[in-house]
Amino acid sequence: LEFIWSKLPPKYQLKEPNLAFDAEIDGFNVKTLHKKVEDASATIITIKSSEGKVFGAFIPFNWFSQGLRSGETFLYSMAGEEP
């Protein structure tokens, strides 16, 4: 997470991250994920596939906002790294 955090635009590095959703704790349910992040203004999503690949995205706005676009959004993948 530190590597991804270092790539965020500086204005997003001012806030402390908090874990909103963990599939192993909250269950593998997309409705639960949506409920947990519905009030978030920005999110980092990290996924570890069943093959052990780690990838994700930074989304600098609320997921449910209509029509927002940002040049600050990015995707990432990490070879051989734990999230």
Short mmCIF file of N, CA and C in Angstrom, two decimals:
data_model
loop_
_atom_site.label_atom_id
_atom_site.label_comp_id
_atom_site.label_asym_id
_atom_site.label_seq_id
_atom_site.Cartn_x
_atom_site.Cartn_y
_atom_site.Cartn_z
N LEU A 1 0.82 -1.20 0.00
CA LEU A 1 0.00 0.00 0.00
C LEU A 1 0.86 1.26 0.00
N GLU A 2 2.01 1.22 0.65
CA GLU A 2 2.88 2.40 0.70
C GLU A 2 3.31 2.83 -0.70
N PHE A 3 3.60 1.86 -1.57
CA PHE A 3 4.01 2.19 -2.94
C PHE A 3 2.88 2.91 -3.67
N ILE A 4 1.66 2.40 -3.58
CA ILE A 4 0.52 3.02 -4.24
C ILE A 4 0.27 4.40 -3.63
N TRP A 5 0.33 4.49 -2.29
CA TRP A 5 0.11 5.77 -1.61
C TRP A 5 1.07 6.83 -2.14
N SER A 6 2.31 6.44 -2.40
CA SER A 6 3.32 7.40 -2.88
C SER A 6 3.02 7.90 -4.29
N LYS A 7 2.19 7.21 -5.04
CA LYS A 7 1.84 7.60 -6.41
C LYS A 7 0.60 8.48 -6.48
N LEU A 8 -0.09 8.65 -5.35
CA LEU A 8 -1.30 9.47 -5.34
C LEU A 8 -0.95 10.94 -5.51
N PRO A 9 -1.86 11.71 -6.12
CA PRO A 9 -1.66 13.15 -6.14
C PRO A 9 -1.52 13.66 -4.70
N PRO A 10 -0.67 14.65 -4.45
CA PRO A 10 -0.38 15.11 -3.08
C PRO A 10 -1.62 15.44 -2.25
N LYS A 11 -2.65 16.00 -2.84
CA LYS A 11 -3.83 16.38 -2.04
C LYS A 11 -4.52 15.17 -1.41
N TYR A 12 -4.34 13.98 -1.99
CA TYR A 12 -4.94 12.77 -1.42
C TYR A 12 -4.04 12.12 -0.38
N GLN A 13 -2.77 12.47 -0.35
CA GLN A 13 -1.85 11.92 0.63
C GLN A 13 -2.00 12.58 1.99
N LEU A 14 -2.79 13.64 2.08
CA LEU A 14 -2.99 14.37 3.34
C LEU A 14 -3.87 13.62 4.32
N LYS A 15 -4.71 12.73 3.81
CA LYS A 15 -5.63 11.97 4.66
C LYS A 15 -5.03 10.62 5.00
N GLU A 16 -5.34 10.14 6.19
CA GLU A 16 -4.91 8.80 6.58
C GLU A 16 -5.84 7.78 5.92
N PRO A 17 -5.28 6.72 5.33
CA PRO A 17 -6.14 5.70 4.72
C PRO A 17 -6.85 4.86 5.79
N ASN A 18 -8.01 4.38 5.45
CA ASN A 18 -8.69 3.44 6.34
C ASN A 18 -9.26 2.31 5.49
N LEU A 19 -9.26 1.13 6.05
CA LEU A 19 -9.77 -0.05 5.36
C LEU A 19 -11.29 -0.05 5.43
N ALA A 20 -11.92 0.14 4.29
CA ALA A 20 -13.39 0.19 4.23
C ALA A 20 -13.99 -1.19 3.98
N PHE A 21 -13.26 -2.04 3.26
CA PHE A 21 -13.80 -3.34 2.87
C PHE A 21 -12.67 -4.34 2.75
N ASP A 22 -12.89 -5.54 3.26
CA ASP A 22 -11.96 -6.65 3.11
C ASP A 22 -12.82 -7.88 2.83
N ALA A 23 -12.66 -8.45 1.66
CA ALA A 23 -13.51 -9.58 1.25
C ALA A 23 -13.41 -10.76 2.22
N GLU A 24 -12.24 -10.96 2.82
CA GLU A 24 -12.09 -12.07 3.77
C GLU A 24 -12.86 -11.82 5.06
N ILE A 25 -13.09 -10.56 5.39
CA ILE A 25 -13.85 -10.20 6.59
C ILE A 25 -15.32 -9.93 6.25
N ASP A 26 -15.55 -9.15 5.19
CA ASP A 26 -16.89 -8.67 4.83
C ASP A 26 -17.64 -9.59 3.88
N GLY A 27 -16.93 -10.57 3.30
CA GLY A 27 -17.56 -11.47 2.35
C GLY A 27 -17.31 -11.04 0.92
N PHE A 28 -17.42 -11.96 0.03
CA PHE A 28 -17.15 -11.73 -1.39
C PHE A 28 -18.45 -11.33 -2.09
N ASN A 29 -18.96 -10.15 -1.74
CA ASN A 29 -20.24 -9.71 -2.24
C ASN A 29 -20.12 -8.26 -2.72
N VAL A 30 -20.38 -8.02 -4.00
CA VAL A 30 -20.22 -6.68 -4.57
C VAL A 30 -21.22 -5.69 -3.95
N LYS A 31 -22.39 -6.14 -3.54
CA LYS A 31 -23.34 -5.24 -2.88
C LYS A 31 -22.80 -4.74 -1.55
N THR A 32 -22.13 -5.61 -0.82
CA THR A 32 -21.51 -5.21 0.44
C THR A 32 -20.38 -4.22 0.18
N LEU A 33 -19.57 -4.48 -0.84
CA LEU A 33 -18.50 -3.55 -1.23
C LEU A 33 -19.09 -2.17 -1.52
N HIS A 34 -20.12 -2.12 -2.35
CA HIS A 34 -20.74 -0.84 -2.69
C HIS A 34 -21.25 -0.11 -1.45
N LYS A 35 -21.88 -0.84 -0.55
CA LYS A 35 -22.41 -0.24 0.68
C LYS A 35 -21.28 0.36 1.53
N LYS A 36 -20.15 -0.36 1.60
CA LYS A 36 -19.03 0.08 2.43
C LYS A 36 -18.32 1.31 1.87
N VAL A 37 -18.35 1.50 0.54
CA VAL A 37 -17.62 2.63 -0.07
C VAL A 37 -18.54 3.75 -0.55
N GLU A 38 -19.84 3.64 -0.32
CA GLU A 38 -20.77 4.61 -0.88
C GLU A 38 -20.53 6.04 -0.41
N ASP A 39 -19.95 6.25 0.76
CA ASP A 39 -19.69 7.60 1.26
C ASP A 39 -18.25 8.06 1.05
N ALA A 40 -17.43 7.22 0.48
CA ALA A 40 -16.02 7.56 0.28
C ALA A 40 -15.87 8.59 -0.84
N SER A 41 -15.01 9.57 -0.62
CA SER A 41 -14.77 10.57 -1.66
C SER A 41 -13.67 10.12 -2.62
N ALA A 42 -12.83 9.21 -2.17
CA ALA A 42 -11.78 8.63 -3.02
C ALA A 42 -11.46 7.24 -2.49
N THR A 43 -11.10 6.33 -3.39
CA THR A 43 -10.79 4.97 -2.95
C THR A 43 -9.59 4.41 -3.71
N ILE A 44 -8.89 3.54 -3.00
CA ILE A 44 -7.87 2.69 -3.62
C ILE A 44 -8.45 1.28 -3.50
N ILE A 45 -8.58 0.63 -4.61
CA ILE A 45 -9.08 -0.75 -4.58
C ILE A 45 -7.92 -1.66 -4.98
N THR A 46 -7.68 -2.68 -4.17
CA THR A 46 -6.61 -3.65 -4.44
C THR A 46 -7.23 -5.04 -4.46
N ILE A 47 -6.90 -5.79 -5.48
CA ILE A 47 -7.47 -7.12 -5.69
C ILE A 47 -6.32 -8.11 -5.80
N LYS A 48 -6.47 -9.25 -5.13
CA LYS A 48 -5.52 -10.34 -5.30
C LYS A 48 -6.30 -11.49 -5.92
N SER A 49 -5.90 -11.85 -7.14
CA SER A 49 -6.61 -12.90 -7.87
C SER A 49 -6.32 -14.27 -7.30
N SER A 50 -7.10 -15.26 -7.70
CA SER A 50 -6.88 -16.63 -7.24
C SER A 50 -5.53 -17.17 -7.74
N GLU A 51 -4.96 -16.52 -8.77
CA GLU A 51 -3.63 -16.91 -9.26
C GLU A 51 -2.51 -16.15 -8.54
N GLY A 52 -2.89 -15.29 -7.57
CA GLY A 52 -1.89 -14.55 -6.80
C GLY A 52 -1.48 -13.22 -7.40
N LYS A 53 -2.10 -12.80 -8.49
CA LYS A 53 -1.77 -11.51 -9.11
C LYS A 53 -2.45 -10.39 -8.32
N VAL A 54 -1.72 -9.28 -8.12
CA VAL A 54 -2.23 -8.15 -7.36
C VAL A 54 -2.38 -6.96 -8.32
N PHE A 55 -3.55 -6.36 -8.32
CA PHE A 55 -3.82 -5.22 -9.20
C PHE A 55 -4.93 -4.37 -8.59
N GLY A 56 -5.15 -3.21 -9.15
CA GLY A 56 -6.20 -2.37 -8.61
C GLY A 56 -6.31 -1.03 -9.30
N ALA A 57 -6.94 -0.08 -8.61
CA ALA A 57 -7.20 1.23 -9.17
C ALA A 57 -7.28 2.27 -8.06
N PHE A 58 -6.97 3.51 -8.43
CA PHE A 58 -7.23 4.67 -7.59
C PHE A 58 -8.36 5.44 -8.24
N ILE A 59 -9.41 5.71 -7.48
CA ILE A 59 -10.58 6.41 -7.97
C ILE A 59 -10.76 7.65 -7.09
N PRO A 60 -10.49 8.86 -7.63
CA PRO A 60 -10.46 10.05 -6.79
C PRO A 60 -11.82 10.73 -6.57
N PHE A 61 -12.89 10.00 -6.76
CA PHE A 61 -14.22 10.56 -6.54
C PHE A 61 -15.16 9.46 -6.07
N ASN A 62 -16.31 9.85 -5.59
CA ASN A 62 -17.31 8.90 -5.13
C ASN A 62 -17.76 8.01 -6.29
N TRP A 63 -17.84 6.71 -6.06
CA TRP A 63 -18.21 5.75 -7.11
C TRP A 63 -19.58 6.02 -7.71
N PHE A 64 -20.44 6.65 -6.95
CA PHE A 64 -21.82 6.81 -7.38
C PHE A 64 -22.11 8.19 -7.94
N SER A 65 -21.07 9.01 -8.09
CA SER A 65 -21.24 10.33 -8.71
C SER A 65 -21.47 10.16 -10.20
N GLN A 66 -22.38 10.92 -10.73
CA GLN A 66 -22.70 10.83 -12.16
C GLN A 66 -21.82 11.79 -12.95
N GLY A 67 -21.20 11.28 -13.99
CA GLY A 67 -20.50 12.13 -14.95
C GLY A 67 -19.16 12.69 -14.52
N LEU A 68 -18.62 12.26 -13.41
CA LEU A 68 -17.32 12.78 -13.00
C LEU A 68 -16.20 12.05 -13.73
N ARG A 69 -15.24 12.80 -14.15
CA ARG A 69 -14.05 12.23 -14.79
C ARG A 69 -12.84 12.92 -14.20
N SER A 70 -11.74 12.22 -14.19
CA SER A 70 -10.54 12.82 -13.61
C SER A 70 -9.30 12.23 -14.26
N GLY A 71 -8.36 13.08 -14.56
CA GLY A 71 -7.06 12.63 -15.05
C GLY A 71 -6.21 12.04 -13.94
N GLU A 72 -6.72 12.05 -12.71
CA GLU A 72 -5.99 11.51 -11.56
C GLU A 72 -6.27 10.03 -11.33
N THR A 73 -7.27 9.47 -12.00
CA THR A 73 -7.59 8.05 -11.87
C THR A 73 -6.48 7.22 -12.51
N PHE A 74 -6.11 6.11 -11.87
CA PHE A 74 -5.13 5.21 -12.50
C PHE A 74 -5.35 3.77 -12.08
N LEU A 75 -4.87 2.88 -12.92
CA LEU A 75 -4.86 1.44 -12.66
C LEU A 75 -3.43 1.04 -12.33
N TYR A 76 -3.26 -0.06 -11.61
CA TYR A 76 -1.92 -0.55 -11.31
C TYR A 76 -1.92 -2.07 -11.20
N SER A 77 -0.74 -2.62 -11.35
CA SER A 77 -0.52 -4.06 -11.07
C SER A 77 0.84 -4.17 -10.40
N MET A 78 0.96 -5.19 -9.57
CA MET A 78 2.18 -5.37 -8.81
C MET A 78 2.64 -6.82 -8.98
N ALA A 79 3.83 -6.99 -9.47
CA ALA A 79 4.38 -8.33 -9.68
C ALA A 79 5.04 -8.82 -8.40
N GLY A 80 4.58 -9.96 -7.90
CA GLY A 80 5.21 -10.58 -6.76
C GLY A 80 5.10 -9.82 -5.45
N GLU A 81 4.11 -8.95 -5.32
CA GLU A 81 3.96 -8.13 -4.12
C GLU A 81 2.70 -8.52 -3.36
N GLU A 82 2.75 -8.37 -2.06
CA GLU A 82 1.56 -8.52 -1.23
C GLU A 82 0.94 -7.14 -1.05
N PRO A 83 -0.39 -7.02 -1.07
CA PRO A 83 -1.00 -5.70 -0.89
C PRO A 83 -0.83 -5.19 0.53
#
